[in-house]
Amino acid sequence: MPHLFSPYTLRGVTLRNRIAMSPMTMYRSRGGHMGDFHLMHLGARAAGGFGLVFGEQIAVTAEGRTSVHCAGLWDDDQVPGHARVVAMVEAMGGVAAVQLAHTGRKGSEQLPWEGKAQLPPEHPDGWPTSGPSPVPFGGPKHGHPVHELTVGEIHGLHRSWADAARRAAEAGYRWVELHFAHGYLGSSFFSPIANRRTDAYGGSLENRARFLLEAIDAVREVWPEEYPLTMRLGADDLHPDGTRFDDAVTAIGWMREHGLDLADLSFGGNTPDSHDGMRGEQGAWVERARRIRSEVGIPVAASWNLRVPRTADDAVRSGALDVVLLGRPALANPHWPVWAARELGHDDPFSLVPEDYAWWLRTMRGHAPSIGWPQPAP
């Protein structure tokens, strides 16, 4: 029976376990480049035992960033920085993954700890944002005008996604994910809250999914056949006027026909008025993931409140999830996989880390708590 620490193969890529570090925007880039911080940050998680390691969401255009401090792959000059990170993650036994994104109408923001408000286009660190319709995200922090994309601009963005995927392959990535959640561009096309178009990209579910399917097609044409292509979908807006989970079930079936290998489930995030009670639930997406696997027949990953090892392991053992994604837990504990293995009674928890780490940890002197592991979860 598969479990949290069993290998997982998708297309021609095998993960050493089912534990992935989720993309976490760190606001440490300059000019869209990955630097020494990313080398340290992501290399440490691979050394800590994560099987799949995502960096932050990577912008396919400069205007697709959350802020000027975010990383991208819209320029060939950005490839070497990514290649350094990939090499380190792979050297530590992990698989390096890249999530390609465009923030759409939620871009051009301040740093979160400075307020996260959207900057006006005339600000030195701001730019005009775009979306499927001229509808701002709303709330007190996102009220600036939104440019409605033309059909020609939509096609250009699909080329940008493909170009970024080509650069990702050049950098050595072996896993690519497209970010269609959290109110960013792909998610806003999918949601009737943000998408008020009356052309082929708006209205019906089929039309609202068109942008996403064409992005998958564009990337699949350039992405190596032996490597997985996955996507993170805003599968529910948690709002009566937004995307419903039934919409996601249907759309993921279409995506599978277009070459999608795995569905990563998350929230829509297309309005500040969402009723987000699910966010506090332990393993919030597990049962919905089980439905996707059953009805669509596609592998599934999810994040959100899977930080307790038993919850994460049960989700894999029960057949609901193929891969567990951890965001904040991965930031808090770079060796979360080792801690989880100890919590769950793994025969050799230190087998999850590189041998030079494992040798020292297996030959410890004194009592185990002296290493400083977290206390057992309640």
Short mmCIF file of C-alpha atoms in Angstrom, two decimals:
data_model
loop_
_atom_site.label_atom_id
_atom_site.label_comp_id
_atom_site.label_asym_id
_atom_site.label_seq_id
_atom_site.Cartn_x
_atom_site.Cartn_y
_atom_site.Cartn_z
CA MET A 1 0.00 0.00 0.00
CA PRO A 2 1.37 3.45 -0.87
CA HIS A 3 2.21 5.64 2.12
CA LEU A 4 3.77 9.04 2.75
CA PHE A 5 7.33 7.73 2.42
CA SER A 6 6.86 5.42 -0.58
CA PRO A 7 8.34 6.42 -3.96
CA TYR A 8 6.05 7.92 -6.54
CA THR A 9 6.51 7.83 -10.33
CA LEU A 10 4.77 10.14 -12.76
CA ARG A 11 5.75 9.85 -16.43
CA GLY A 12 9.54 9.42 -16.34
CA VAL A 13 10.16 11.05 -12.96
CA THR A 14 10.33 9.21 -9.64
CA LEU A 15 10.07 11.03 -6.31
CA ARG A 16 11.76 9.39 -3.33
CA ASN A 17 8.62 10.04 -1.26
CA ARG A 18 5.18 11.69 -1.53
CA ILE A 19 6.15 14.88 0.38
CA ALA A 20 6.45 18.12 -1.60
CA MET A 21 7.39 21.64 -0.62
CA SER A 22 4.64 23.90 -1.93
CA PRO A 23 5.51 27.09 -3.86
CA MET A 24 5.98 29.94 -1.37
CA THR A 25 6.62 33.49 -2.61
CA MET A 26 9.61 34.81 -0.66
CA TYR A 27 10.14 38.29 -2.19
CA ARG A 28 13.92 37.85 -2.43
CA SER A 29 14.49 38.24 -6.18
CA ARG A 30 16.04 41.13 -8.04
CA GLY A 31 15.17 41.60 -11.67
CA GLY A 32 13.29 38.31 -11.58
CA HIS A 33 16.47 36.33 -10.87
CA MET A 34 16.97 33.43 -8.47
CA GLY A 35 20.00 34.05 -6.25
CA ASP A 36 21.97 32.72 -3.30
CA PHE A 37 18.93 32.92 -1.03
CA HIS A 38 16.99 30.52 -3.24
CA LEU A 39 19.99 28.18 -3.44
CA MET A 40 20.13 28.02 0.35
CA HIS A 41 16.40 28.00 0.94
CA LEU A 42 15.43 25.28 -1.53
CA GLY A 43 18.59 23.22 -1.15
CA ALA A 44 17.92 22.99 2.58
CA ARG A 45 14.45 21.53 2.00
CA ALA A 46 15.84 18.93 -0.39
CA ALA A 47 18.51 18.06 2.19
CA GLY A 48 15.70 17.88 4.75
CA GLY A 49 14.04 15.01 2.90
CA PHE A 50 11.34 16.56 0.70
CA GLY A 51 10.82 14.46 -2.40
CA LEU A 52 9.58 17.31 -4.61
CA VAL A 53 10.75 20.89 -4.09
CA PHE A 54 8.98 23.90 -5.59
CA GLY A 55 10.42 27.36 -5.39
CA GLU A 56 8.04 30.27 -5.45
CA GLN A 57 5.57 30.86 -8.26
CA ILE A 58 7.64 31.91 -11.29
CA ALA A 59 6.26 34.69 -13.48
CA VAL A 60 6.01 34.15 -17.23
CA THR A 61 6.16 37.92 -17.88
CA ALA A 62 7.47 40.84 -15.86
CA GLU A 63 3.87 42.05 -15.42
CA GLY A 64 2.92 38.60 -14.17
CA ARG A 65 4.75 39.00 -10.87
CA THR A 66 3.15 39.70 -7.54
CA SER A 67 5.76 42.38 -6.88
CA VAL A 68 9.08 43.63 -8.25
CA HIS A 69 10.73 41.35 -5.68
CA CYS A 70 9.43 38.14 -7.29
CA ALA A 71 11.18 35.67 -9.57
CA GLY A 72 10.49 34.88 -13.20
CA LEU A 73 11.49 33.03 -16.36
CA TRP A 74 10.54 35.58 -19.00
CA ASP A 75 14.17 36.17 -20.03
CA ASP A 76 16.98 33.82 -21.04
CA ASP A 77 19.28 35.63 -18.59
CA GLN A 78 17.21 34.21 -15.74
CA VAL A 79 17.93 30.59 -16.67
CA PRO A 80 21.38 30.27 -14.99
CA GLY A 81 20.02 31.23 -11.57
CA HIS A 82 17.34 28.56 -11.85
CA ALA A 83 19.90 26.04 -13.07
CA ARG A 84 21.99 26.55 -9.90
CA VAL A 85 18.95 25.88 -7.73
CA VAL A 86 17.95 22.80 -9.73
CA ALA A 87 21.44 21.35 -9.45
CA MET A 88 21.48 21.81 -5.68
CA VAL A 89 18.03 20.29 -5.15
CA GLU A 90 18.92 17.29 -7.31
CA ALA A 91 22.29 16.86 -5.55
CA MET A 92 20.41 16.62 -2.25
CA GLY A 93 18.17 13.86 -3.60
CA GLY A 94 15.05 15.88 -4.42
CA VAL A 95 13.28 16.64 -7.69
CA ALA A 96 13.18 20.33 -8.58
CA ALA A 97 9.78 21.61 -9.71
CA VAL A 98 8.75 24.95 -11.20
CA GLN A 99 5.34 26.60 -10.97
CA LEU A 100 4.69 29.00 -13.86
CA ALA A 101 2.27 31.81 -13.14
CA HIS A 102 0.80 35.15 -14.07
CA THR A 103 -0.79 37.14 -11.24
CA GLY A 104 -3.20 39.04 -13.52
CA ARG A 105 -5.32 41.56 -11.65
CA LYS A 106 -3.67 40.69 -8.31
CA GLY A 107 -0.18 41.82 -9.34
CA SER A 108 1.70 45.07 -8.73
CA GLU A 109 1.63 44.73 -4.95
CA GLN A 110 3.58 46.06 -2.03
CA LEU A 111 5.51 43.64 0.14
CA PRO A 112 3.07 41.82 2.42
CA TRP A 113 4.66 43.12 5.60
CA GLU A 114 4.31 46.65 4.22
CA GLY A 115 0.56 46.23 3.69
CA LYS A 116 0.23 44.14 0.48
CA ALA A 117 -1.82 46.92 -1.13
CA GLN A 118 -1.83 47.15 -4.91
CA LEU A 119 0.44 49.89 -6.21
CA PRO A 120 -0.92 52.30 -8.81
CA PRO A 121 0.44 51.95 -12.36
CA GLU A 122 2.40 55.20 -12.08
CA HIS A 123 4.31 54.02 -8.98
CA PRO A 124 8.00 53.17 -9.71
CA ASP A 125 7.36 49.60 -8.52
CA GLY A 126 3.89 49.26 -10.04
CA TRP A 127 2.36 48.51 -13.43
CA PRO A 128 -1.08 48.24 -15.07
CA THR A 129 -2.70 44.91 -14.25
CA SER A 130 -4.76 42.83 -16.65
CA GLY A 131 -7.47 40.21 -16.51
CA PRO A 132 -10.28 38.59 -18.47
CA SER A 133 -12.55 41.59 -17.75
CA PRO A 134 -12.06 45.12 -16.39
CA VAL A 135 -13.10 44.02 -12.89
CA PRO A 136 -10.72 44.81 -10.00
CA PHE A 137 -10.20 42.16 -7.35
CA GLY A 138 -11.85 44.53 -4.90
CA GLY A 139 -11.60 45.20 -1.22
CA PRO A 140 -9.69 48.10 0.29
CA LYS A 141 -6.34 47.07 -1.22
CA HIS A 142 -7.10 46.17 -4.87
CA GLY A 143 -9.18 48.86 -6.53
CA HIS A 144 -7.04 50.08 -9.43
CA PRO A 145 -8.35 49.69 -13.00
CA VAL A 146 -7.82 46.35 -14.73
CA HIS A 147 -7.07 46.09 -18.45
CA GLU A 148 -9.30 43.63 -20.30
CA LEU A 149 -7.07 41.35 -22.37
CA THR A 150 -7.68 41.19 -26.10
CA VAL A 151 -7.74 37.84 -27.87
CA GLY A 152 -4.36 38.67 -29.40
CA GLU A 153 -2.92 39.40 -25.94
CA ILE A 154 -4.36 36.12 -24.65
CA HIS A 155 -2.54 34.23 -27.39
CA GLY A 156 0.63 36.15 -26.57
CA LEU A 157 0.40 35.07 -22.94
CA HIS A 158 0.08 31.46 -23.98
CA ARG A 159 3.31 31.90 -25.93
CA SER A 160 4.87 33.40 -22.80
CA TRP A 161 3.88 30.31 -20.82
CA ALA A 162 5.43 28.09 -23.48
CA ASP A 163 8.62 30.17 -23.61
CA ALA A 164 8.94 30.01 -19.82
CA ALA A 165 8.45 26.22 -19.91
CA ARG A 166 11.18 25.93 -22.54
CA ARG A 167 13.54 27.93 -20.31
CA ALA A 168 12.56 25.76 -17.34
CA ALA A 169 13.60 22.66 -19.28
CA GLU A 170 16.89 24.37 -20.18
CA ALA A 171 17.47 25.03 -16.47
CA GLY A 172 17.03 21.32 -15.74
CA TYR A 173 13.60 21.24 -14.13
CA ARG A 174 11.85 17.89 -14.45
CA TRP A 175 8.39 18.87 -13.20
CA VAL A 176 6.32 21.87 -14.32
CA GLU A 177 3.08 23.14 -12.79
CA LEU A 178 0.78 25.85 -14.14
CA HIS A 179 -0.77 28.12 -11.50
CA PHE A 180 -4.50 28.49 -12.10
CA ALA A 181 -5.55 29.29 -8.51
CA HIS A 182 -5.60 32.00 -5.82
CA GLY A 183 -7.20 34.67 -7.97
CA TYR A 184 -4.32 34.87 -10.43
CA LEU A 185 -4.83 35.06 -14.16
CA GLY A 186 -5.77 31.46 -14.92
CA SER A 187 -8.08 31.34 -11.92
CA SER A 188 -9.75 34.63 -12.88
CA PHE A 189 -10.55 33.32 -16.38
CA PHE A 190 -12.10 30.22 -14.80
CA SER A 191 -14.27 32.15 -12.35
CA PRO A 192 -17.54 33.92 -13.25
CA ILE A 193 -16.75 36.43 -10.50
CA ALA A 194 -13.81 37.81 -12.46
CA ASN A 195 -14.69 36.73 -16.01
CA ARG A 196 -17.55 38.75 -17.54
CA ARG A 197 -16.53 38.23 -21.16
CA THR A 198 -19.03 37.52 -23.90
CA ASP A 199 -16.60 36.07 -26.46
CA ALA A 200 -15.11 32.56 -26.73
CA TYR A 201 -13.25 33.01 -23.41
CA GLY A 202 -16.25 33.84 -21.22
CA GLY A 203 -19.75 32.79 -20.29
CA SER A 204 -20.14 29.01 -20.29
CA LEU A 205 -17.90 26.70 -18.29
CA GLU A 206 -16.36 25.46 -21.52
CA ASN A 207 -15.49 29.02 -22.56
CA ARG A 208 -14.16 29.96 -19.13
CA ALA A 209 -11.89 26.89 -19.19
CA ARG A 210 -10.59 27.71 -22.68
CA PHE A 211 -7.75 29.96 -21.47
CA LEU A 212 -6.50 27.20 -19.16
CA LEU A 213 -6.72 24.45 -21.77
CA GLU A 214 -4.88 26.52 -24.36
CA ALA A 215 -2.13 27.28 -21.83
CA ILE A 216 -1.75 23.54 -21.20
CA ASP A 217 -1.61 22.90 -24.95
CA ALA A 218 1.07 25.57 -25.42
CA VAL A 219 3.27 24.18 -22.67
CA ARG A 220 2.74 20.54 -23.63
CA GLU A 221 4.10 21.32 -27.13
CA VAL A 222 7.50 22.40 -25.74
CA TRP A 223 7.74 20.49 -22.46
CA PRO A 224 9.67 17.19 -22.64
CA GLU A 225 7.35 14.23 -23.01
CA GLU A 226 9.06 12.29 -20.22
CA TYR A 227 8.43 14.98 -17.58
CA PRO A 228 5.16 15.66 -15.71
CA LEU A 229 2.90 18.60 -16.50
CA THR A 230 0.61 19.45 -13.59
CA MET A 231 -1.53 22.40 -12.57
CA ARG A 232 -2.83 24.03 -9.39
CA LEU A 233 -6.50 24.82 -9.88
CA GLY A 234 -8.75 27.19 -7.97
CA ALA A 235 -11.33 24.44 -7.65
CA ASP A 236 -13.86 26.39 -5.57
CA ASP A 237 -14.34 30.12 -4.99
CA LEU A 238 -16.32 29.39 -1.82
CA HIS A 239 -18.76 32.04 -2.96
CA PRO A 240 -22.28 31.64 -4.39
CA ASP A 241 -21.38 33.63 -7.51
CA GLY A 242 -18.08 31.89 -8.18
CA THR A 243 -16.56 28.64 -9.36
CA ARG A 244 -18.16 25.53 -7.84
CA PHE A 245 -16.33 22.28 -7.23
CA ASP A 246 -18.52 20.50 -9.78
CA ASP A 247 -17.07 22.92 -12.37
CA ALA A 248 -13.58 21.82 -11.39
CA VAL A 249 -14.42 18.12 -11.73
CA THR A 250 -15.60 18.68 -15.30
CA ALA A 251 -12.72 20.99 -16.26
CA ILE A 252 -10.04 18.68 -14.86
CA GLY A 253 -11.46 15.92 -17.07
CA TRP A 254 -10.94 18.19 -20.08
CA MET A 255 -7.43 19.06 -18.91
CA ARG A 256 -6.54 15.41 -18.67
CA GLU A 257 -7.52 15.01 -22.33
CA HIS A 258 -5.14 17.87 -23.15
CA GLY A 259 -2.15 16.16 -21.52
CA LEU A 260 -2.42 17.09 -17.85
CA ASP A 261 -0.74 14.52 -15.59
CA LEU A 262 -1.82 15.57 -12.10
CA ALA A 263 -4.31 17.99 -10.55
CA ASP A 264 -3.18 20.08 -7.56
CA LEU A 265 -6.31 21.34 -5.78
CA SER A 266 -6.63 24.69 -4.01
CA PHE A 267 -8.94 27.66 -3.51
CA GLY A 268 -10.19 30.01 -6.21
CA GLY A 269 -9.42 33.20 -4.35
CA ASN A 270 -11.22 35.48 -6.81
CA THR A 271 -12.90 37.74 -4.30
CA PRO A 272 -12.11 39.09 -0.84
CA ASP A 273 -15.68 38.08 0.11
CA SER A 274 -15.15 34.32 -0.08
CA HIS A 275 -16.63 32.20 2.69
CA ASP A 276 -13.38 30.44 3.48
CA GLY A 277 -14.32 28.25 6.41
CA MET A 278 -12.53 25.33 4.71
CA ARG A 279 -9.16 26.97 5.30
CA GLY A 280 -9.26 26.04 8.95
CA GLU A 281 -10.20 22.41 8.41
CA GLN A 282 -7.59 19.73 8.91
CA GLY A 283 -7.01 18.07 5.52
CA ALA A 284 -9.59 20.37 3.93
CA TRP A 285 -9.18 19.08 0.38
CA VAL A 286 -8.73 15.37 1.04
CA GLU A 287 -12.27 14.19 0.35
CA ARG A 288 -12.60 16.44 -2.69
CA ALA A 289 -9.33 15.04 -3.98
CA ARG A 290 -10.72 11.55 -3.56
CA ARG A 291 -13.65 12.50 -5.77
CA ILE A 292 -11.32 13.83 -8.51
CA ARG A 293 -9.29 10.62 -8.48
CA SER A 294 -12.46 8.52 -8.62
CA GLU A 295 -14.44 10.44 -11.24
CA VAL A 296 -11.66 11.81 -13.47
CA GLY A 297 -9.07 9.09 -13.00
CA ILE A 298 -6.13 11.44 -12.65
CA PRO A 299 -3.48 11.66 -9.90
CA VAL A 300 -4.15 14.36 -7.33
CA ALA A 301 -2.15 16.54 -4.94
CA ALA A 302 -3.32 19.06 -2.38
CA SER A 303 -2.07 21.30 0.38
CA TRP A 304 -3.84 23.24 3.17
CA ASN A 305 -3.69 21.87 6.72
CA LEU A 306 -1.86 18.63 6.06
CA ARG A 307 0.85 19.55 8.56
CA VAL A 308 0.03 16.75 11.02
CA PRO A 309 1.95 13.66 9.85
CA ARG A 310 -0.88 11.23 10.56
CA THR A 311 -3.33 13.31 8.52
CA ALA A 312 -0.91 13.48 5.59
CA ASP A 313 -0.10 9.78 5.72
CA ASP A 314 -3.74 8.77 5.98
CA ALA A 315 -4.56 10.84 2.90
CA VAL A 316 -2.04 8.84 0.87
CA ARG A 317 -2.87 5.44 2.39
CA SER A 318 -6.58 5.93 1.80
CA GLY A 319 -6.02 6.65 -1.88
CA ALA A 320 -7.21 10.28 -1.74
CA LEU A 321 -3.87 11.91 -2.53
CA ASP A 322 -0.81 10.90 -4.50
CA VAL A 323 1.35 13.80 -3.29
CA VAL A 324 1.08 15.96 -0.16
CA LEU A 325 2.09 19.62 -0.48
CA LEU A 326 3.35 21.58 2.53
CA GLY A 327 3.90 25.34 2.55
CA ARG A 328 4.24 26.96 5.96
CA PRO A 329 5.23 23.67 7.64
CA ALA A 330 8.14 23.47 5.19
CA LEU A 331 9.21 27.00 6.11
CA ALA A 332 8.96 26.27 9.81
CA ASN A 333 10.80 22.95 9.66
CA PRO A 334 13.15 22.16 6.75
CA HIS A 335 13.34 18.58 8.08
CA TRP A 336 9.57 18.05 8.33
CA PRO A 337 9.83 14.69 6.48
CA VAL A 338 12.28 13.33 9.07
CA TRP A 339 10.12 14.57 11.94
CA ALA A 340 7.05 13.01 10.31
CA ALA A 341 8.89 9.71 9.84
CA ARG A 342 9.82 9.63 13.53
CA GLU A 343 6.25 10.52 14.52
CA LEU A 344 4.87 7.70 12.38
CA GLY A 345 7.32 5.03 13.50
CA HIS A 346 9.36 4.76 10.28
CA ASP A 347 12.02 2.03 10.54
CA ASP A 348 14.80 4.36 9.39
CA PRO A 349 13.72 8.03 9.38
CA PHE A 350 17.21 9.22 8.60
CA SER A 351 17.12 7.37 5.29
CA LEU A 352 15.14 10.35 4.01
CA VAL A 353 18.17 12.67 4.07
CA PRO A 354 21.55 12.59 2.29
CA GLU A 355 23.97 10.02 3.64
CA ASP A 356 26.36 12.57 5.17
CA TYR A 357 23.48 13.88 7.29
CA ALA A 358 22.15 10.40 7.98
CA TRP A 359 25.48 9.04 9.24
CA TRP A 360 25.78 11.67 11.95
CA LEU A 361 22.15 11.38 12.97
CA ARG A 362 22.22 7.59 13.18
CA THR A 363 25.36 7.65 15.35
CA MET A 364 24.07 10.25 17.84
CA ARG A 365 25.30 10.12 21.41
CA GLY A 366 23.04 10.88 24.32
CA HIS A 367 19.28 11.03 24.23
CA ALA A 368 17.33 11.72 21.04
CA PRO A 369 15.68 14.98 22.20
CA SER A 370 19.11 16.61 22.26
CA ILE A 371 18.85 16.95 18.45
CA GLY A 372 16.01 19.38 18.93
CA TRP A 373 13.10 17.70 17.14
CA PRO A 374 9.66 19.32 17.55
CA GLN A 375 7.37 17.93 20.20
CA PRO A 376 4.75 15.42 19.00
CA ALA A 377 1.69 16.99 17.44
CA PRO A 378 -1.55 16.87 19.43
#
